């Protein structure tokens, strides 16, 4: 059954890990990134993101700086700022945002076109290379920012700008006579247009999104025609070719998650949105097939996707090496966008499970504890000396960085975390869905009236979740609670009365349908033993190894806790790991360390020394002394 | 104590694996490669190797074809042909070789210069890019061919040509006033010049080799000066930079095996040769240090070196991934050249062990059973679907190929195998050294007289080696037998009388010093149990796994014997593997197959099915139906 998310400002975090991260974004990440984008940090290379708009607007002189998609860094930051303003208005921040919006508006061409790269650096060449450049992508990000800022503040300037841009785009592209049958090389604008449609009701935006999705991969191939017009060689038959941009086949014929992982998941997310808006069954069926491919065959245990640095891409089933992993922070974020949209379409636990997994592991890992250091790629095993020497690990950073030449991830993490409230709950006329557990409160407008829900929990550190409902009159509706896929033996009670949570529906949600009254309480207990997780035996890189999880959190072993040469460690199959209590629960895993041997290869069996191994949540790795890190470990 | 090798023709193989391979080279490989180099195989892309010489000689018109080092393919083949002629004269082959030599002679310039690339494609540019191009390398290979052909036939035409070339080179390069201080970007000519010196006695060649070795890496850096003269950018500070060609430091300051593995080992081999010829202690000390780095920290269990496709290069200590391995066939061959030369310098078992390991595993793997299919790279784990999809495995071929665009390996394997006799024995005035065990006979000229030695053995399939000595008069000398590093419990008897072989010298050779008489027999028994071998725990990719060896042979698991998804297999720690007798002993290893699970990650422990796993010698893999292959396996 379809559902909607609550707008960002209507979910309030009230403690615990989620609130901590949302607050960090508001207090530190947003101001830090603003300085970065405005080139106000003397320690960093200038980004040029704001300056490019000033130049395009004629407010400054200079040369275009940065990637062809530099505009999108600013757009993502604007969107992040908008979400924090939705949560709590802040006149000073708002004034600074308005100033930037004024510059953006001034950079827009008369006809609605907006893109600083083509305005400043390649005037006259707009819309000539949809395959490689990112005009539509940048436009999409700015549309998302416009929608978020309008929702947060009611101000329309940026929305007006982006409507004008949307209209301009709709005049250029489409299947109608006289238009080019183009579509973006990097998907993103599709879901942005659907957001624009939802907020404005302008059907044209939805139609354009649908056109972009369904035109993709059709013959004659637009990117080939376009390349011929430019006089460029068409993409030759390399390893990825058009699969890189998911344009190797019409989308409804696609069955495997392929190519650039961020592009792919933006496309799939838009397809889910379209399925919701149009009710097209073929779209949701295709989404389910692609979901199975992406998540059940090509996803790391951390929710990371894209196992190859080449093309930042998916490769093939079960190819999930931990050390050469790409697992881009952005890709985990966009996977979460997709999962959230699948939940809009249908309430199935698998989507919530992946949302939770990607969030608590890869996305959180993408940002350091200080909010000013970021990972772009998120391998599951890091050996600094090897990363320095292997060309096929040159994408690996063994410490978080303050910024990147290609800085897509940091502001993406900011906007994701600033909008975290959207991911916790869903609702429709018949009830409330709880997808994520986090200390929070929210109010829903059901068919039967207003209902407020308060979660009190220390999740993900503890599995007990207490919920309290408040309302004026008694109301009949259903409260659906996700029973996480990792959980065995969930217990549930309503007003202290045990309810069967185990014989749950196949869809992964237990549905409490009843007449609720003010003050009703629900307690969900999700046991969180330390679990030893195995991968599918076809995953060559991790077959025979185990990973430790507790609740939704994947743990990892760091050099700072366990000494160097983590590969010499093995866990003891016959002894149980224990939890060391503390603000962050640490796992103490009985194990062994193999001694160094003089020979590189030997038939001798060395005597391993007992050692208690310590594991910390994966998302926290790399916040202390730098060194080795490893998620998967072998056992003896 | 220094030793010499027996010339190729003076060791005769008399059955077993070695004779089989040497015979295959003579009967099949040499004629096949001759056709390939002469562009007589309609099924293959033309090589141009002979045609380039014809064009350079003015005997044909056309364009240069192939790599900048295409000449060396022909040179290696000539050397291979020469070795087979040394073993047994063949007038027809000799006539064809002489015809080719006539073409080569005609392609030589008046001043001695010989290189078809620069003659045909870039006339006037000779000696302008020693860093990237391969004039000295090609010259070196042709010198080796010239020496081998002279030794085999006594004919001097090619040797005269290459002496003229050597003189020409010596006029160009050196530390003397008026010469360029250049040296080859790809080492090879150093050891060729030493061969030329040994056969001609011309000291100048030895001096030139010494100059090339010792000038390398000095400041001001020749490759930088040369690049400036060309107007090219100097090598920027990339991952390998000058370490790629071992010119990052003067060679005597080098302590780690770095860069392109073939280049590196040619250099180290030449250093060992120089140490023998000059008695320079600094050279042999540096060789020992580099040996420790290459062999004890950066070598695969198969004797393969170069763990990265990028630069075909060494990376860092213990970085030995099996699936992305480069392990070029040529690199194992040149490692063996180096090992053989270290044995010339000092009789230590570690050199013989590596020679044996690289030969019986990687080098033999480089050529198919039919002698017409070759591997260029030799990974220790192959999963065809993954190799097709991963950019960082694009160098991996899952089947041997008939030839390569860069065809350095096939004729290198041919010349190595055709000269295998050189590797079996060494001798000096005081005695005979047996480095390899193989059914063979050989005659030595000791200070005390002529001694013939006959080995009767089915090695490496069986560890019993019977040796018989024949001579006219009694002679006092030592017979030194290598006790392989893999062997425990070797037994030795002389004329049926047990001798202590276990309390052997640290150097890995047991020395039988006595008065020998005609008909004396020696029996060496090297027990060959099936061994489970572990890698050093710092080898991340194989830590916790085991490899199976029997004698010097590494075994591997193939899909054709074990079914698909080899990663699902595990060996049983508690049951002993057994040998299935047959012409090729196959290992039957009790083990398990993990069932496929529906989830990608699960805390459930699936019930493994018992399965007897079958392993075949690594060098034989890929000769049946193509599929997965794996050397390292985990256990339960």
mmCIF file with all atom_site columns, N, CA and C in Angstrom, chain A residues 264-311:
data_model
loop_
_atom_site.group_PDB
_atom_site.id
_atom_site.type_symbol
_atom_site.label_atom_id
_atom_site.label_alt_id
_atom_site.label_comp_id
_atom_site.label_asym_id
_atom_site.label_entity_id
_atom_site.label_seq_id
_atom_site.pdbx_PDB_ins_code
_atom_site.Cartn_x
_atom_site.Cartn_y
_atom_site.Cartn_z
_atom_site.occupancy
_atom_site.B_iso_or_equiv
_atom_site.pdbx_formal_charge
_atom_site.auth_seq_id
_atom_site.auth_comp_id
_atom_site.auth_asym_id
_atom_site.auth_atom_id
_atom_site.pdbx_PDB_model_num
ATOM 1   N N  . UNK A 1 264 ? 22.910 4.807   -11.485 1.00 0.00 ? 264 UNK A N  1
ATOM 2   C CA . UNK A 1 264 ? 21.941 3.716   -11.515 1.00 0.00 ? 264 UNK A CA 1
ATOM 3   C C  . UNK A 1 264 ? 20.846 3.922   -10.474 1.00 0.00 ? 264 UNK A C  1
ATOM 4   N N  . UNK A 1 265 ? 21.248 4.213   -9.247  1.00 0.00 ? 265 UNK A N  1
ATOM 5   C CA . UNK A 1 265 ? 20.249 4.289   -8.187  1.00 0.00 ? 265 UNK A CA 1
ATOM 6   C C  . UNK A 1 265 ? 19.392 5.544   -8.303  1.00 0.00 ? 265 UNK A C  1
ATOM 7   N N  . UNK A 1 266 ? 19.926 6.622   -8.859  1.00 0.00 ? 266 UNK A N  1
ATOM 8   C CA . UNK A 1 266 ? 19.050 7.771   -9.151  1.00 0.00 ? 266 UNK A CA 1
ATOM 9   C C  . UNK A 1 266 ? 17.964 7.366   -10.140 1.00 0.00 ? 266 UNK A C  1
ATOM 10  N N  . UNK A 1 267 ? 18.362 6.625   -11.159 1.00 0.00 ? 267 UNK A N  1
ATOM 11  C CA . UNK A 1 267 ? 17.376 6.167   -12.141 1.00 0.00 ? 267 UNK A CA 1
ATOM 12  C C  . UNK A 1 267 ? 16.325 5.284   -11.470 1.00 0.00 ? 267 UNK A C  1
ATOM 13  N N  . UNK A 1 268 ? 16.798 4.315   -10.682 1.00 0.00 ? 268 UNK A N  1
ATOM 14  C CA . UNK A 1 268 ? 15.861 3.377   -10.077 1.00 0.00 ? 268 UNK A CA 1
ATOM 15  C C  . UNK A 1 268 ? 14.932 4.106   -9.094  1.00 0.00 ? 268 UNK A C  1
ATOM 16  N N  . UNK A 1 269 ? 15.486 5.077   -8.380  1.00 0.00 ? 269 UNK A N  1
ATOM 17  C CA . UNK A 1 269 ? 14.655 5.852   -7.440  1.00 0.00 ? 269 UNK A CA 1
ATOM 18  C C  . UNK A 1 269 ? 13.569 6.601   -8.204  1.00 0.00 ? 269 UNK A C  1
ATOM 19  N N  . UNK A 1 270 ? 13.953 7.174   -9.341  1.00 0.00 ? 270 UNK A N  1
ATOM 20  C CA . UNK A 1 270 ? 12.959 7.895   -10.134 1.00 0.00 ? 270 UNK A CA 1
ATOM 21  C C  . UNK A 1 270 ? 11.898 6.946   -10.678 1.00 0.00 ? 270 UNK A C  1
ATOM 22  N N  . UNK A 1 271 ? 12.320 5.739   -11.023 1.00 0.00 ? 271 UNK A N  1
ATOM 23  C CA . UNK A 1 271 ? 11.352 4.756   -11.514 1.00 0.00 ? 271 UNK A CA 1
ATOM 24  C C  . UNK A 1 271 ? 10.343 4.403   -10.426 1.00 0.00 ? 271 UNK A C  1
ATOM 25  N N  . UNK A 1 272 ? 10.825 4.290   -9.198  1.00 0.00 ? 272 UNK A N  1
ATOM 26  C CA . UNK A 1 272 ? 9.904  3.996   -8.094  1.00 0.00 ? 272 UNK A CA 1
ATOM 27  C C  . UNK A 1 272 ? 8.934  5.161   -7.898  1.00 0.00 ? 272 UNK A C  1
ATOM 28  N N  . UNK A 1 273 ? 9.463  6.386   -7.934  1.00 0.00 ? 273 UNK A N  1
ATOM 29  C CA . UNK A 1 273 ? 8.602  7.570   -7.841  1.00 0.00 ? 273 UNK A CA 1
ATOM 30  C C  . UNK A 1 273 ? 7.530  7.552   -8.925  1.00 0.00 ? 273 UNK A C  1
ATOM 31  N N  . UNK A 1 274 ? 7.980  7.283   -10.141 1.00 0.00 ? 274 UNK A N  1
ATOM 32  C CA . UNK A 1 274 ? 7.051  7.263   -11.276 1.00 0.00 ? 274 UNK A CA 1
ATOM 33  C C  . UNK A 1 274 ? 5.995  6.192   -11.097 1.00 0.00 ? 274 UNK A C  1
ATOM 34  N N  . UNK A 1 275 ? 6.418  5.052   -10.571 1.00 0.00 ? 275 UNK A N  1
ATOM 35  C CA . UNK A 1 275 ? 5.459  3.967   -10.345 1.00 0.00 ? 275 UNK A CA 1
ATOM 36  C C  . UNK A 1 275 ? 4.379  4.440   -9.374  1.00 0.00 ? 275 UNK A C  1
ATOM 37  N N  . UNK A 1 276 ? 4.808  5.166   -8.337  1.00 0.00 ? 276 UNK A N  1
ATOM 38  C CA . UNK A 1 276 ? 3.839  5.680   -7.360  1.00 0.00 ? 276 UNK A CA 1
ATOM 39  C C  . UNK A 1 276 ? 2.896  6.673   -8.027  1.00 0.00 ? 276 UNK A C  1
ATOM 40  N N  . UNK A 1 277 ? 3.464  7.576   -8.824  1.00 0.00 ? 277 UNK A N  1
ATOM 41  C CA . UNK A 1 277 ? 2.638  8.648   -9.391  1.00 0.00 ? 277 UNK A CA 1
ATOM 42  C C  . UNK A 1 277 ? 1.736  8.159   -10.520 1.00 0.00 ? 277 UNK A C  1
ATOM 43  N N  . UNK A 1 278 ? 2.222  7.185   -11.285 1.00 0.00 ? 278 UNK A N  1
ATOM 44  C CA . UNK A 1 278 ? 1.462  6.762   -12.468 1.00 0.00 ? 278 UNK A CA 1
ATOM 45  C C  . UNK A 1 278 ? 0.734  5.453   -12.249 1.00 0.00 ? 278 UNK A C  1
ATOM 46  N N  . UNK A 1 279 ? 1.117  4.729   -11.199 1.00 0.00 ? 279 UNK A N  1
ATOM 47  C CA . UNK A 1 279 ? 0.524  3.415   -10.985 1.00 0.00 ? 279 UNK A CA 1
ATOM 48  C C  . UNK A 1 279 ? 0.966  2.372   -11.998 1.00 0.00 ? 279 UNK A C  1
ATOM 49  N N  . UNK A 1 280 ? 2.015  2.679   -12.750 1.00 0.00 ? 280 UNK A N  1
ATOM 50  C CA . UNK A 1 280 ? 2.463  1.730   -13.779 1.00 0.00 ? 280 UNK A CA 1
ATOM 51  C C  . UNK A 1 280 ? 3.087  0.507   -13.129 1.00 0.00 ? 280 UNK A C  1
ATOM 52  N N  . UNK A 1 281 ? 2.507  -0.622  -13.419 1.00 0.00 ? 281 UNK A N  1
ATOM 53  C CA . UNK A 1 281 ? 2.965  -1.867  -12.827 1.00 0.00 ? 281 UNK A CA 1
ATOM 54  C C  . UNK A 1 281 ? 4.306  -2.313  -13.424 1.00 0.00 ? 281 UNK A C  1
ATOM 55  N N  . UNK A 1 282 ? 4.504  -2.014  -14.720 1.00 0.00 ? 282 UNK A N  1
ATOM 56  C CA . UNK A 1 282 ? 5.774  -2.440  -15.336 1.00 0.00 ? 282 UNK A CA 1
ATOM 57  C C  . UNK A 1 282 ? 6.966  -1.764  -14.663 1.00 0.00 ? 282 UNK A C  1
ATOM 58  N N  . UNK A 1 283 ? 6.781  -0.523  -14.224 1.00 0.00 ? 283 UNK A N  1
ATOM 59  C CA . UNK A 1 283 ? 7.876  0.186   -13.563 1.00 0.00 ? 283 UNK A CA 1
ATOM 60  C C  . UNK A 1 283 ? 8.206  -0.452  -12.215 1.00 0.00 ? 283 UNK A C  1
ATOM 61  N N  . UNK A 1 284 ? 7.188  -0.759  -11.443 1.00 0.00 ? 284 UNK A N  1
ATOM 62  C CA . UNK A 1 284 ? 7.499  -1.310  -10.116 1.00 0.00 ? 284 UNK A CA 1
ATOM 63  C C  . UNK A 1 284 ? 8.048  -2.726  -10.237 1.00 0.00 ? 284 UNK A C  1
ATOM 64  N N  . UNK A 1 285 ? 7.560  -3.464  -11.226 1.00 0.00 ? 285 UNK A N  1
ATOM 65  C CA . UNK A 1 285 ? 8.125  -4.811  -11.423 1.00 0.00 ? 285 UNK A CA 1
ATOM 66  C C  . UNK A 1 285 ? 9.603  -4.724  -11.799 1.00 0.00 ? 285 UNK A C  1
ATOM 67  N N  . UNK A 1 286 ? 9.935  -3.802  -12.681 1.00 0.00 ? 286 UNK A N  1
ATOM 68  C CA . UNK A 1 286 ? 11.340 -3.616  -13.056 1.00 0.00 ? 286 UNK A CA 1
ATOM 69  C C  . UNK A 1 286 ? 12.161 -3.187  -11.839 1.00 0.00 ? 286 UNK A C  1
ATOM 70  N N  . UNK A 1 287 ? 11.597 -2.303  -11.040 1.00 0.00 ? 287 UNK A N  1
ATOM 71  C CA . UNK A 1 287 ? 12.296 -1.878  -9.815  1.00 0.00 ? 287 UNK A CA 1
ATOM 72  C C  . UNK A 1 287 ? 12.585 -3.074  -8.911  1.00 0.00 ? 287 UNK A C  1
ATOM 73  N N  . UNK A 1 288 ? 11.610 -3.960  -8.764  1.00 0.00 ? 288 UNK A N  1
ATOM 74  C CA . UNK A 1 288 ? 11.828 -5.122  -7.878  1.00 0.00 ? 288 UNK A CA 1
ATOM 75  C C  . UNK A 1 288 ? 12.942 -6.016  -8.410  1.00 0.00 ? 288 UNK A C  1
ATOM 76  N N  . UNK A 1 289 ? 12.971 -6.199  -9.728  1.00 0.00 ? 289 UNK A N  1
ATOM 77  C CA . UNK A 1 289 ? 14.026 -7.026  -10.336 1.00 0.00 ? 289 UNK A CA 1
ATOM 78  C C  . UNK A 1 289 ? 15.395 -6.389  -10.120 1.00 0.00 ? 289 UNK A C  1
ATOM 79  N N  . UNK A 1 290 ? 15.468 -5.081  -10.343 1.00 0.00 ? 290 UNK A N  1
ATOM 80  C CA . UNK A 1 290 ? 16.743 -4.386  -10.175 1.00 0.00 ? 290 UNK A CA 1
ATOM 81  C C  . UNK A 1 290 ? 17.148 -4.346  -8.703  1.00 0.00 ? 290 UNK A C  1
ATOM 82  N N  . UNK A 1 291 ? 16.167 -4.236  -7.838  1.00 0.00 ? 291 UNK A N  1
ATOM 83  C CA . UNK A 1 291 ? 16.441 -4.260  -6.395  1.00 0.00 ? 291 UNK A CA 1
ATOM 84  C C  . UNK A 1 291 ? 17.101 -5.577  -6.008  1.00 0.00 ? 291 UNK A C  1
ATOM 85  N N  . UNK A 1 292 ? 16.532 -6.648  -6.502  1.00 0.00 ? 292 UNK A N  1
ATOM 86  C CA . UNK A 1 292 ? 17.092 -7.961  -6.179  1.00 0.00 ? 292 UNK A CA 1
ATOM 87  C C  . UNK A 1 292 ? 18.537 -8.048  -6.658  1.00 0.00 ? 292 UNK A C  1
ATOM 88  N N  . UNK A 1 293 ? 18.793 -7.534  -7.841  1.00 0.00 ? 293 UNK A N  1
ATOM 89  C CA . UNK A 1 293 ? 20.154 -7.564  -8.370  1.00 0.00 ? 293 UNK A CA 1
ATOM 90  C C  . UNK A 1 293 ? 21.101 -6.704  -7.537  1.00 0.00 ? 293 UNK A C  1
ATOM 91  N N  . UNK A 1 294 ? 20.683 -5.496  -7.252  1.00 0.00 ? 294 UNK A N  1
ATOM 92  C CA . UNK A 1 294 ? 21.569 -4.552  -6.546  1.00 0.00 ? 294 UNK A CA 1
ATOM 93  C C  . UNK A 1 294 ? 21.833 -4.996  -5.114  1.00 0.00 ? 294 UNK A C  1
ATOM 94  N N  . UNK A 1 295 ? 20.778 -5.417  -4.450  1.00 0.00 ? 295 UNK A N  1
ATOM 95  C CA . UNK A 1 295 ? 20.840 -5.589  -3.000  1.00 0.00 ? 295 UNK A CA 1
ATOM 96  C C  . UNK A 1 295 ? 21.168 -7.024  -2.598  1.00 0.00 ? 295 UNK A C  1
ATOM 97  N N  . UNK A 1 296 ? 20.675 -7.973  -3.350  1.00 0.00 ? 296 UNK A N  1
ATOM 98  C CA . UNK A 1 296 ? 20.889 -9.371  -2.958  1.00 0.00 ? 296 UNK A CA 1
ATOM 99  C C  . UNK A 1 296 ? 22.069 -10.016 -3.659  1.00 0.00 ? 296 UNK A C  1
ATOM 100 N N  . UNK A 1 297 ? 22.700 -9.290  -4.582  1.00 0.00 ? 297 UNK A N  1
ATOM 101 C CA . UNK A 1 297 ? 23.847 -9.890  -5.274  1.00 0.00 ? 297 UNK A CA 1
ATOM 102 C C  . UNK A 1 297 ? 25.040 -8.941  -5.387  1.00 0.00 ? 297 UNK A C  1
ATOM 103 N N  . UNK A 1 298 ? 24.810 -7.643  -5.183  1.00 0.00 ? 298 UNK A N  1
ATOM 104 C CA . UNK A 1 298 ? 25.892 -6.688  -5.486  1.00 0.00 ? 298 UNK A CA 1
ATOM 105 C C  . UNK A 1 298 ? 26.069 -5.615  -4.418  1.00 0.00 ? 298 UNK A C  1
ATOM 106 N N  . UNK A 1 299 ? 25.717 -5.921  -3.193  1.00 0.00 ? 299 UNK A N  1
ATOM 107 C CA . UNK A 1 299 ? 25.803 -4.921  -2.124  1.00 0.00 ? 299 UNK A CA 1
ATOM 108 C C  . UNK A 1 299 ? 26.724 -5.419  -1.013  1.00 0.00 ? 299 UNK A C  1
ATOM 109 N N  . UNK A 1 300 ? 27.555 -4.543  -0.509  1.00 0.00 ? 300 UNK A N  1
ATOM 110 C CA . UNK A 1 300 ? 28.387 -4.900  0.636   1.00 0.00 ? 300 UNK A CA 1
ATOM 111 C C  . UNK A 1 300 ? 27.534 -5.018  1.893   1.00 0.00 ? 300 UNK A C  1
ATOM 112 N N  . UNK A 1 301 ? 28.063 -5.694  2.875   1.00 0.00 ? 301 UNK A N  1
ATOM 113 C CA . UNK A 1 301 ? 27.338 -5.875  4.140   1.00 0.00 ? 301 UNK A CA 1
ATOM 114 C C  . UNK A 1 301 ? 27.072 -4.536  4.818   1.00 0.00 ? 301 UNK A C  1
ATOM 115 N N  . UNK A 1 302 ? 27.829 -3.525  4.439   1.00 0.00 ? 302 UNK A N  1
ATOM 116 C CA . UNK A 1 302 ? 27.667 -2.182  4.988   1.00 0.00 ? 302 UNK A CA 1
ATOM 117 C C  . UNK A 1 302 ? 26.611 -1.367  4.241   1.00 0.00 ? 302 UNK A C  1
ATOM 118 N N  . UNK A 1 303 ? 25.959 -1.973  3.251   1.00 0.00 ? 303 UNK A N  1
ATOM 119 C CA . UNK A 1 303 ? 25.029 -1.202  2.423   1.00 0.00 ? 303 UNK A CA 1
ATOM 120 C C  . UNK A 1 303 ? 25.726 -0.409  1.341   1.00 0.00 ? 303 UNK A C  1
ATOM 121 N N  . UNK A 1 304 ? 27.019 -0.603  1.200   1.00 0.00 ? 304 UNK A N  1
ATOM 122 C CA . UNK A 1 304 ? 27.761 0.065   0.131   1.00 0.00 ? 304 UNK A CA 1
ATOM 123 C C  . UNK A 1 304 ? 27.504 -0.628  -1.196  1.00 0.00 ? 304 UNK A C  1
ATOM 124 N N  . UNK A 1 305 ? 27.496 0.136   -2.258  1.00 0.00 ? 305 UNK A N  1
ATOM 125 C CA . UNK A 1 305 ? 27.359 -0.441  -3.600  1.00 0.00 ? 305 UNK A CA 1
ATOM 126 C C  . UNK A 1 305 ? 28.395 0.177   -4.533  1.00 0.00 ? 305 UNK A C  1
ATOM 127 N N  . UNK A 1 306 ? 28.639 -0.552  -5.640  1.00 0.00 ? 306 UNK A N  1
ATOM 128 C CA . UNK A 1 306 ? 29.676 -0.127  -6.587  1.00 0.00 ? 306 UNK A CA 1
ATOM 129 C C  . UNK A 1 306 ? 30.981 -0.744  -6.134  1.00 0.00 ? 306 UNK A C  1
ATOM 130 N N  . UNK A 1 307 ? 31.270 -1.958  -6.605  1.00 0.00 ? 307 UNK A N  1
ATOM 131 C CA . UNK A 1 307 ? 32.441 -2.663  -6.080  1.00 0.00 ? 307 UNK A CA 1
ATOM 132 C C  . UNK A 1 307 ? 33.690 -2.390  -6.902  1.00 0.00 ? 307 UNK A C  1
ATOM 133 N N  . UNK A 1 308 ? 33.591 -1.520  -7.899  1.00 0.00 ? 308 UNK A N  1
ATOM 134 C CA . UNK A 1 308 ? 34.772 -1.240  -8.723  1.00 0.00 ? 308 UNK A CA 1
ATOM 135 C C  . UNK A 1 308 ? 35.015 0.258   -8.859  1.00 0.00 ? 308 UNK A C  1
ATOM 136 N N  . UNK A 1 309 ? 36.261 0.654   -8.668  1.00 0.00 ? 309 UNK A N  1
ATOM 137 C CA . UNK A 1 309 ? 36.623 2.064   -8.854  1.00 0.00 ? 309 UNK A CA 1
ATOM 138 C C  . UNK A 1 309 ? 36.476 2.466   -10.315 1.00 0.00 ? 309 UNK A C  1
ATOM 139 N N  . UNK A 1 310 ? 36.723 1.532   -11.222 1.00 0.00 ? 310 UNK A N  1
ATOM 140 C CA . UNK A 1 310 ? 36.587 1.841   -12.640 1.00 0.00 ? 310 UNK A CA 1
ATOM 141 C C  . UNK A 1 310 ? 35.120 2.105   -12.945 1.00 0.00 ? 310 UNK A C  1
ATOM 142 N N  . UNK A 1 311 ? 34.801 3.330   -13.285 1.00 0.00 ? 311 UNK A N  1
ATOM 143 C CA . UNK A 1 311 ? 33.414 3.691   -13.540 1.00 0.00 ? 311 UNK A CA 1
ATOM 144 C C  . UNK A 1 311 ? 32.598 3.858   -12.264 1.00 0.00 ? 311 UNK A C  1
#
